[in-house]
Amino acid sequence: MANKPIEPALQGTLQRGKACLRCRKRKMRCDGMKPSCQQCTRAKKADGCEYDDGKGKTRTQILRETIVKLEHRIRELEDPEYVSPSVTLFDPHFHSRSNSSSSSFGSPESSYLSTSQSPFPSDSSPASPPDSWTQLQGMPSPSPASFMPDVYFDDHHTRFQPPLELAQMLLDIFSPHSRQCGLEIHMGTLRDSLTLPVSEQRHPVLMNAIYLWACFISRPEPLSQHEEHYLQHSLEALPEALRSNDKTLDVIQASCLLSLYFLANGRLLEGSYHASAAASLCVQTGLSGRQSAEAQGWSTDAMDSDLKPALNDIRDGERILAFWQVYNLDRCWSVVLRKPCVIPDKADSRQSIHCPWPQDIKDYQSGHIDTRSSLPTIRSFLSGSVSPSSFSVPALRVKASALFASADHLSSKWTSSSKPTTGLNEEMRSLEHTITLFLSTLVSIDQLDAILPEERHSLIMAHTLAHSATIHLHRSFALDDAISFDKSSRASRACISVIKHISDRDFAFLEPIIGPCWWSVADIIIRDLDALERSWPLVDHNELRNDLGILLYAMTSLSTRFPVVAPAVSKVQKCLAPQ
């Protein structure tokens, strides 16, 4: 009697959810008896009588999960582009919704809920309704977790566009760093263009390059995990943008951003490739010889419509600034990569730079564009000519690049097997004089704290490049010439003085090229330290070691943002290690 099953009449009404899974699915009255209820026993389904009591997954549930995982794996093997759901959650109410028989399994789509917090679309990500986006303006630390953007198409070609809220957030992240990337662009106009028809927006090759940098700048935040996504979209958009007649400027600006991204990450070949591509486009489209092109009416067939002049508007200013963005990239990184510059600047008028000195983008907004000077821009500066428009912060940054590249080019003319010629000595003295005059036009390091942040960072870069130019000019002769040895040493200490005025917050806004400049400073200090340690009588070298420690801190801070600096950090650490 004790083992006799309890009759349904004696149980009363079962609580909701206590019936077995088979009875719940068939909407049959269940007596709740275990191990099998009367309904399953009569139907000879006692082995399939299972209860969901919340204590764990049943064998059937586990089997269903295994089958779904195997199905996803098969699809991945059959289709390399298929992306399986990142998170799968078991749906405990699957059985109550299914209309299939108890012996059949539901499809993965019906039995599992696929969720993803990635802000980037995949083939398996469902589109979210437009009204599901939250407003993110003013958020102190934007996170991509709440975004699931869609992919939009137009009749002309496929374009990837994140949702408006996400695009605006990425632009807000990028905007304070635009000058760090060399991109001088009117961010307000760019932001407003997001709501324009697709045909009136900037090309995805540029927009995705900007979004890429926004993710890169966000390191180590979650947003940085999606750099590869925007990098891929920008690279994929390049061929189509090159075929367009009105997107050449976007291609040039995007190529600069892509190049700098690769260079900052230590991917030097890829960075060099895109830098050369941007410089070649500038030469081919005539941006470097702006005055000559205007005199000819810009009538050449090679000139794309978006590069024809439209004076006194922001777009015309962006064309001028785009050329100098490429110039800075071409000149500075050619020194680092030990390769020839692509943009020519020779006495021949067809191969000289006549583009007006760059101004702040706000000056172009107010209609201020300098087109008065017909002299070669850079060659006139190096020869001592002064232009009233050449003292804007962007122009000073360009001058620093010109001095940096000129010093390296001049020193490369000398070989250890021959003595410097009279002509080379004269050129060196002239360039050294130009560097000294240039430094006198800059705001002194002690007064940089009173400058606007974006100008402050550009002036830090200008000071560093000018002193690095002196190092590059003299370091080849330093071992054989005491004067060159002393001048390169003083230039390295001047760079250390600049570093002492860099706050921890400034490191997030410094240009990547400052890292290689600090490499050359480290080489000089290590050389001087080695000379002191070998000298007799012994000389106190604690000051040099302190300078090297300051440099190590700066390079370590920068290497967390730009991996290209990391190898030089190891060299300095080794030098400072206890013997």
XYZ file of C-alpha atoms in Angstrom:
579
model
C 0.000 0.000 0.000
C 2.841 2.367 0.772
C 4.226 2.055 -2.786
C 0.882 2.417 -4.557
C 0.796 5.511 -6.784
C -1.397 8.336 -5.640
C -4.592 8.589 -7.672
C -5.305 11.887 -9.427
C -8.531 12.333 -7.484
C -6.592 12.375 -4.246
C -4.069 14.957 -5.485
C -6.373 17.822 -6.169
C -5.475 20.409 -8.811
C -1.797 20.586 -9.731
C -0.018 23.891 -9.343
C 0.736 25.760 -12.549
C 3.938 24.511 -14.148
C 3.984 21.180 -12.281
C 2.646 19.098 -15.168
C 5.066 17.051 -17.231
C 6.417 18.556 -20.430
C 4.468 16.183 -22.704
C 1.106 16.959 -21.070
C 1.831 20.690 -21.107
C 2.622 20.571 -24.799
C -0.557 18.606 -25.620
C -2.629 20.631 -23.130
C -3.733 17.454 -21.354
C -4.645 17.080 -17.712
C -1.617 15.678 -15.872
C -1.643 14.021 -12.462
C 1.996 14.965 -11.791
C 2.971 11.462 -10.753
C 6.638 10.513 -10.919
C 8.596 8.930 -12.437
C 5.833 8.985 -15.101
C 2.301 10.324 -15.094
C -0.768 8.277 -15.998
C -1.204 10.019 -19.370
C 2.328 9.099 -20.495
C 2.004 5.592 -19.071
C -1.242 4.918 -20.971
C 0.312 6.285 -24.182
C 3.337 4.048 -23.626
C 5.553 7.168 -23.417
C 6.739 6.611 -19.871
C 10.394 6.996 -20.916
C 9.647 10.432 -22.373
C 7.811 11.744 -19.319
C 9.957 14.605 -18.055
C 9.423 17.471 -15.673
C 10.886 20.974 -15.742
C 11.225 21.621 -12.025
C 13.863 24.356 -12.354
C 16.611 22.158 -10.933
C 18.486 21.816 -14.203
C 18.175 21.034 -17.869
C 16.523 17.812 -18.906
C 18.140 15.320 -21.215
C 15.967 16.583 -24.058
C 16.997 20.181 -23.446
C 20.660 19.252 -23.412
C 20.194 17.248 -26.596
C 18.457 20.161 -28.317
C 21.300 22.511 -27.373
C 23.857 20.049 -28.704
C 21.987 19.707 -31.990
C 21.746 23.471 -32.444
C 25.464 23.910 -31.765
C 26.264 21.222 -34.312
C 23.967 22.851 -36.872
C 25.715 26.205 -36.394
C 29.098 24.526 -36.730
C 28.034 22.836 -39.970
C 26.861 26.178 -41.369
C 30.177 27.778 -40.435
C 32.082 25.053 -42.281
C 29.834 25.305 -45.338
C 29.750 29.123 -45.451
C 32.881 30.975 -44.201
C 30.911 34.243 -44.051
C 28.298 32.823 -41.712
C 28.578 34.168 -38.165
C 26.964 32.106 -35.450
C 25.124 33.894 -32.623
C 27.527 35.144 -29.976
C 25.217 34.225 -27.086
C 22.504 31.528 -27.048
C 19.970 31.261 -24.294
C 17.658 28.296 -23.797
C 13.984 29.158 -24.062
C 12.162 27.273 -21.294
C 8.791 27.934 -22.960
C 9.798 26.382 -26.266
C 7.570 23.347 -25.718
C 4.466 25.378 -25.026
C 4.926 27.335 -28.287
C 5.799 24.429 -30.552
C 3.132 22.797 -32.694
C 5.296 19.853 -33.619
C 5.000 16.369 -32.188
C 6.875 15.326 -29.081
C 9.359 13.340 -31.089
C 10.435 16.261 -33.286
C 12.799 19.084 -32.433
C 12.152 22.734 -33.062
C 14.354 24.801 -35.349
C 17.174 26.837 -33.827
C 15.315 30.008 -34.657
C 12.296 28.995 -32.593
C 13.999 27.283 -29.694
C 16.797 29.760 -29.028
C 17.012 33.469 -28.477
C 20.050 35.018 -30.170
C 21.369 38.156 -28.561
C 24.335 40.384 -29.291
C 25.587 43.552 -27.711
C 27.957 44.370 -30.540
C 27.379 47.791 -32.113
C 28.305 46.381 -35.497
C 26.206 44.344 -37.905
C 26.840 40.750 -38.786
C 25.064 38.414 -41.141
C 23.180 36.892 -38.228
C 22.312 40.097 -36.404
C 18.688 41.178 -36.703
C 17.917 44.767 -37.581
C 16.737 46.870 -34.692
C 13.775 49.213 -35.088
C 14.693 52.872 -35.567
C 12.931 53.932 -32.389
C 15.017 51.601 -30.217
C 18.079 53.848 -30.151
C 18.786 55.814 -27.026
C 20.048 59.354 -26.968
C 23.730 59.453 -26.048
C 24.485 63.155 -26.069
C 26.497 64.238 -23.066
C 27.426 60.767 -21.890
C 30.857 60.969 -20.209
C 32.041 57.535 -21.275
C 30.096 56.272 -24.286
C 29.827 52.534 -24.532
C 28.764 50.560 -27.589
C 26.844 47.973 -25.593
C 23.408 49.421 -26.292
C 23.827 49.643 -30.079
C 22.875 47.174 -32.775
C 23.244 49.154 -36.020
C 21.796 48.267 -39.362
C 23.187 48.201 -42.876
C 21.727 50.649 -45.359
C 21.842 50.484 -49.145
C 21.242 52.950 -51.930
C 20.658 52.522 -55.634
C 24.184 53.511 -56.648
C 26.301 51.283 -54.478
C 26.395 49.610 -51.102
C 27.390 51.814 -48.192
C 27.897 50.856 -44.613
C 26.390 53.394 -42.277
C 26.025 52.972 -38.529
C 22.851 54.366 -36.967
C 22.744 58.128 -36.627
C 23.189 58.064 -32.850
C 26.230 55.804 -33.066
C 27.762 57.832 -35.905
C 27.318 61.039 -33.922
C 28.859 59.434 -30.854
C 31.900 58.290 -32.856
C 32.329 61.773 -34.324
C 32.129 63.265 -30.833
C 34.917 60.924 -29.734
C 37.035 61.733 -32.777
C 36.520 65.504 -32.868
C 39.000 66.508 -30.092
C 41.625 64.270 -31.742
C 41.179 65.371 -35.360
C 44.336 67.496 -35.367
C 46.241 64.643 -33.720
C 45.371 62.581 -36.806
C 46.282 65.452 -39.114
C 42.700 65.839 -40.325
C 41.706 69.497 -40.441
C 38.006 69.365 -41.211
C 34.952 71.335 -40.128
C 33.428 68.867 -37.685
C 30.136 70.750 -37.393
C 29.526 70.536 -41.127
C 30.578 66.899 -41.133
C 28.212 66.095 -38.288
C 25.315 67.884 -39.987
C 25.949 65.926 -43.185
C 24.944 62.706 -41.436
C 21.288 63.683 -41.828
C 21.598 64.596 -45.521
C 20.679 62.241 -48.370
C 23.310 59.577 -48.950
C 24.440 61.178 -52.214
C 25.308 64.408 -50.345
C 27.239 62.760 -47.517
C 30.985 62.230 -47.369
C 32.072 58.936 -48.847
C 32.141 55.851 -46.574
C 35.868 55.482 -47.240
C 36.426 58.638 -45.174
C 33.651 58.149 -42.643
C 34.740 54.618 -41.785
C 38.350 55.784 -41.461
C 37.139 58.387 -38.964
C 35.100 55.769 -37.097
C 38.199 53.548 -37.092
C 40.212 56.265 -35.374
C 37.404 56.884 -32.891
C 37.616 53.215 -31.887
C 41.425 53.328 -31.825
C 41.441 56.408 -29.614
C 39.046 54.655 -27.219
C 41.565 51.976 -26.263
C 41.236 50.052 -24.012
C 37.471 50.679 -23.908
C 35.128 48.045 -25.453
C 34.686 50.223 -28.535
C 38.287 49.537 -29.562
C 37.435 45.877 -30.127
C 35.740 46.873 -33.367
C 38.620 48.646 -35.091
C 38.966 45.797 -37.570
C 35.322 46.198 -38.537
C 35.648 49.825 -39.628
C 39.105 49.235 -41.085
C 37.686 46.552 -43.358
C 34.811 48.770 -44.479
C 37.105 51.695 -45.246
C 39.476 49.523 -47.279
C 36.569 47.934 -49.140
C 35.195 51.372 -50.037
C 38.482 52.603 -51.552
C 38.096 51.138 -55.082
C 34.574 52.508 -55.529
C 35.597 55.923 -54.181
C 38.475 56.105 -56.653
C 36.040 55.473 -59.496
C 33.866 58.394 -58.409
C 34.464 61.787 -59.988
C 33.647 63.776 -56.885
C 35.206 61.849 -53.990
C 38.940 62.292 -54.564
C 39.310 64.580 -51.560
C 37.635 61.969 -49.355
C 40.034 59.321 -50.681
C 43.067 61.504 -49.932
C 41.932 62.277 -46.397
C 40.958 58.660 -45.736
C 44.291 57.376 -47.064
C 46.097 59.659 -44.615
C 44.018 58.374 -41.711
C 44.564 54.760 -42.742
C 48.294 55.326 -43.166
C 48.660 56.958 -39.774
C 46.606 54.194 -38.154
C 48.912 51.521 -39.586
C 52.064 53.463 -38.713
C 50.927 54.102 -35.133
C 50.343 50.369 -34.726
C 53.762 49.440 -36.098
C 52.385 48.126 -39.411
C 54.944 50.114 -41.367
C 54.593 48.612 -44.847
C 50.842 49.161 -44.909
C 51.288 52.650 -43.508
C 53.916 53.511 -46.110
C 51.671 52.199 -48.894
C 48.709 54.409 -48.000
C 50.928 57.446 -47.344
C 52.461 57.092 -50.803
C 49.006 56.653 -52.335
C 47.732 59.859 -50.729
C 50.825 61.794 -51.824
C 50.573 60.482 -55.387
C 46.935 61.556 -55.595
C 47.886 65.048 -54.422
C 50.515 65.308 -57.133
C 48.296 63.852 -59.842
C 45.352 66.116 -59.052
C 47.480 69.251 -58.765
C 46.772 70.095 -55.133
C 50.438 70.889 -54.521
C 50.528 73.473 -57.325
C 47.332 75.266 -56.461
C 48.343 78.673 -57.820
C 49.396 77.294 -61.173
C 46.225 75.254 -61.454
C 44.054 78.281 -60.770
C 45.888 80.263 -63.419
C 45.036 77.516 -65.899
C 41.410 77.479 -64.795
C 41.730 73.930 -63.445
C 40.835 72.687 -66.888
C 42.885 69.497 -66.946
C 40.986 66.266 -67.418
C 42.847 64.660 -64.540
C 41.329 67.132 -62.101
C 38.290 65.737 -60.355
C 35.279 67.946 -59.883
C 35.499 67.989 -56.089
C 39.010 69.488 -56.287
C 38.103 72.436 -58.482
C 38.320 75.682 -56.509
C 35.291 77.190 -54.850
C 36.886 80.122 -53.096
C 35.647 81.565 -49.817
C 33.967 78.436 -48.527
C 34.854 75.732 -46.046
C 35.325 73.072 -48.692
C 38.025 75.097 -50.407
C 39.801 75.458 -47.084
C 39.562 71.709 -46.576
C 41.272 71.170 -49.939
C 44.195 73.341 -48.853
C 44.341 71.647 -45.461
C 44.105 68.199 -47.074
C 47.235 68.875 -49.101
C 49.202 69.938 -46.038
C 47.898 66.913 -44.143
C 49.478 64.752 -46.834
C 52.631 66.883 -46.856
C 53.190 66.443 -43.108
C 52.654 62.705 -43.432
C 54.909 62.390 -46.470
C 57.787 64.446 -45.087
C 57.856 63.207 -41.482
C 57.359 59.499 -42.038
C 59.700 59.405 -45.037
C 62.443 60.285 -42.563
C 61.389 57.505 -40.200
C 60.913 54.889 -42.927
C 64.103 55.920 -44.749
C 62.352 56.323 -48.087
C 62.215 59.161 -50.638
C 59.479 61.752 -50.356
C 56.713 61.433 -52.927
C 55.614 65.074 -53.211
C 58.276 66.940 -55.222
C 59.388 70.474 -54.426
C 61.955 71.544 -56.991
C 62.897 74.734 -58.785
C 60.831 73.658 -61.786
C 57.475 75.417 -61.403
C 55.656 72.247 -62.412
C 57.287 70.355 -59.546
C 57.212 72.986 -56.824
C 54.696 73.539 -54.046
C 52.568 76.659 -54.477
C 49.680 75.719 -52.220
C 48.864 78.607 -49.809
C 49.910 78.270 -46.195
C 47.221 76.482 -44.174
C 45.018 78.441 -41.800
C 42.690 77.360 -39.035
C 39.458 75.864 -40.340
C 37.544 78.645 -38.566
C 39.331 81.221 -40.724
C 38.055 79.514 -43.854
C 34.583 79.470 -42.355
C 34.738 83.253 -42.096
C 35.910 83.528 -45.706
C 39.619 84.125 -45.051
C 41.667 82.319 -47.704
C 45.114 83.597 -48.614
C 45.828 83.367 -52.351
C 48.044 86.414 -52.721
C 51.514 84.896 -52.801
C 52.707 83.337 -56.042
C 56.054 82.250 -54.580
C 56.861 78.591 -53.907
C 55.562 78.066 -50.380
C 58.167 75.790 -48.763
C 61.167 76.843 -50.837
C 60.503 80.491 -49.981
C 60.366 79.657 -46.282
C 63.628 77.697 -46.377
C 65.320 80.550 -48.227
C 64.306 83.060 -45.547
C 61.211 84.700 -47.058
C 58.421 85.613 -44.648
C 54.721 85.482 -45.460
C 52.119 87.142 -43.198
C 49.909 84.061 -43.480
C 52.637 81.638 -42.437
C 52.271 82.051 -38.670
C 49.026 80.206 -38.053
C 49.388 77.099 -35.903
C 48.757 74.742 -38.874
C 51.392 76.660 -40.888
C 53.923 76.393 -38.056
C 53.285 72.664 -37.929
C 53.986 72.428 -41.680
C 57.208 74.424 -41.325
C 58.398 72.028 -38.624
C 57.819 69.077 -40.969
C 59.752 70.849 -43.727
C 62.719 71.485 -41.420
C 62.681 67.916 -40.121
C 62.749 66.419 -43.622
C 65.256 68.961 -44.982
C 67.717 68.298 -42.153
C 67.593 64.555 -42.685
C 67.937 64.933 -46.458
C 70.910 67.273 -46.089
C 72.782 65.024 -43.659
C 72.232 62.048 -45.970
C 74.420 63.759 -48.589
C 77.463 63.101 -46.420
C 79.216 59.740 -46.302
C 81.796 58.599 -43.759
C 84.325 58.025 -46.524
C 84.494 61.705 -47.464
C 84.709 65.041 -45.706
C 81.832 67.529 -45.907
C 82.276 69.845 -48.868
C 82.206 73.623 -48.626
C 78.813 73.650 -50.291
C 77.408 71.142 -47.803
C 78.759 73.141 -44.869
C 77.124 76.280 -46.226
C 73.785 74.509 -46.671
C 73.999 73.184 -43.125
C 74.683 76.636 -41.677
C 71.791 78.105 -43.657
C 69.355 75.420 -42.505
C 70.562 75.680 -38.923
C 69.925 79.424 -39.050
C 66.412 78.795 -40.398
C 65.715 76.346 -37.551
C 66.856 78.929 -34.999
C 64.635 81.626 -36.523
C 61.705 79.231 -36.628
C 62.054 78.356 -32.942
C 62.028 82.068 -32.133
C 58.589 82.409 -33.768
C 57.051 79.686 -31.589
C 55.366 80.309 -28.272
C 57.942 79.433 -25.626
C 57.549 76.164 -23.785
C 56.980 77.965 -20.489
C 53.932 79.750 -21.925
C 52.219 76.750 -23.513
C 49.898 76.275 -20.543
C 48.068 79.461 -21.547
C 47.383 78.182 -25.080
C 44.209 76.429 -26.226
C 44.605 72.637 -25.910
C 44.450 71.833 -29.646
C 47.020 74.535 -30.425
C 49.145 73.514 -27.457
C 49.559 69.972 -28.768
C 50.466 71.194 -32.262
C 53.064 73.572 -30.815
C 54.541 70.781 -28.672
C 54.918 68.839 -31.909
C 56.472 71.832 -33.697
C 59.048 72.357 -30.916
C 59.933 68.659 -30.906
C 60.291 68.407 -34.691
C 62.493 71.513 -34.837
C 64.887 70.206 -32.175
C 64.819 66.764 -33.804
C 65.782 68.463 -37.070
C 68.939 69.750 -35.374
C 69.686 66.240 -34.113
C 69.278 64.742 -37.585
C 71.367 67.523 -39.104
C 74.385 66.934 -36.848
C 74.319 63.368 -35.588
C 76.103 61.950 -38.653
C 79.080 64.226 -37.941
C 78.980 64.030 -34.132
C 81.630 61.335 -33.688
C 84.179 63.256 -35.772
C 83.208 66.828 -34.975
C 83.019 68.195 -31.425
C 80.757 71.075 -32.457
C 78.196 68.742 -34.046
C 78.431 66.499 -30.975
C 77.629 69.448 -28.707
C 74.795 70.778 -30.886
C 73.054 67.413 -31.082
C 73.414 67.024 -27.296
C 71.872 70.436 -26.636
C 69.013 69.674 -29.026
C 68.266 66.426 -27.176
C 68.186 68.251 -23.841
C 65.828 70.824 -25.382
C 63.476 67.961 -26.287
C 63.636 66.761 -22.686
C 62.625 70.268 -21.583
C 59.598 70.023 -23.862
C 58.680 66.651 -22.343
C 58.803 68.146 -18.850
C 55.936 70.451 -19.856
C 53.765 67.596 -21.149
C 51.043 66.619 -18.692
C 49.645 63.110 -18.372
C 46.487 64.265 -20.131
C 48.504 65.559 -23.105
C 49.731 62.087 -24.044
C 46.270 61.170 -25.332
C 46.474 63.989 -27.911
C 50.072 63.789 -29.154
C 50.765 62.823 -32.751
C 52.310 59.384 -33.380
C 55.342 60.945 -35.123
C 56.548 62.315 -31.792
C 57.513 58.747 -30.866
C 60.213 58.413 -33.563
C 61.441 61.904 -32.626
C 61.971 60.644 -29.097
C 63.859 57.644 -30.501
C 66.519 59.982 -31.878
C 66.629 61.849 -28.555
C 67.172 58.547 -26.741
C 70.012 57.637 -29.117
C 71.799 60.915 -28.385
C 71.386 60.659 -24.603
C 72.560 57.038 -24.596
C 75.547 58.079 -26.718
C 76.405 60.899 -24.300
C 75.919 58.641 -21.287
C 78.215 56.021 -22.769
C 80.857 58.681 -23.465
C 80.734 59.926 -19.855
C 80.964 56.426 -18.408
C 84.065 55.749 -20.505
C 85.758 59.063 -19.688
C 88.561 59.564 -17.190
C 88.512 61.072 -14.673
C 84.986 59.944 -13.904
C 82.257 62.519 -14.434
C 78.896 62.610 -12.663
C 76.281 61.361 -15.120
C 73.217 61.345 -12.856
C 71.690 64.262 -14.741
C 71.813 62.332 -18.003
C 70.320 59.262 -16.357
C 67.533 61.429 -14.938
C 66.860 62.814 -18.421
C 66.756 59.283 -19.767
C 64.307 58.349 -17.002
C 62.046 61.260 -17.985
C 62.228 60.146 -21.597
C 61.451 56.552 -20.624
C 58.320 57.648 -18.759
C 57.144 59.665 -21.761
C 57.827 56.871 -24.240
C 56.150 54.286 -22.018
C 53.056 56.474 -21.698
C 52.967 56.967 -25.455
C 53.525 53.274 -26.218
C 50.257 52.380 -24.478
C 48.527 54.310 -27.265
C 50.924 53.813 -30.175
C 52.556 50.355 -30.254
C 55.144 51.576 -32.770
C 57.014 53.170 -29.846
C 57.328 49.939 -27.838
C 60.658 48.654 -29.306
C 62.447 51.884 -28.388
C 61.100 51.635 -24.834
C 62.867 48.299 -24.383
C 66.150 49.824 -25.518
C 65.945 52.656 -22.986
C 64.922 50.263 -20.202
C 67.958 48.128 -20.923
C 70.231 51.156 -20.720
C 68.806 52.216 -17.352
C 68.875 48.716 -15.873
C 71.364 48.280 -12.987
C 74.680 46.925 -14.184
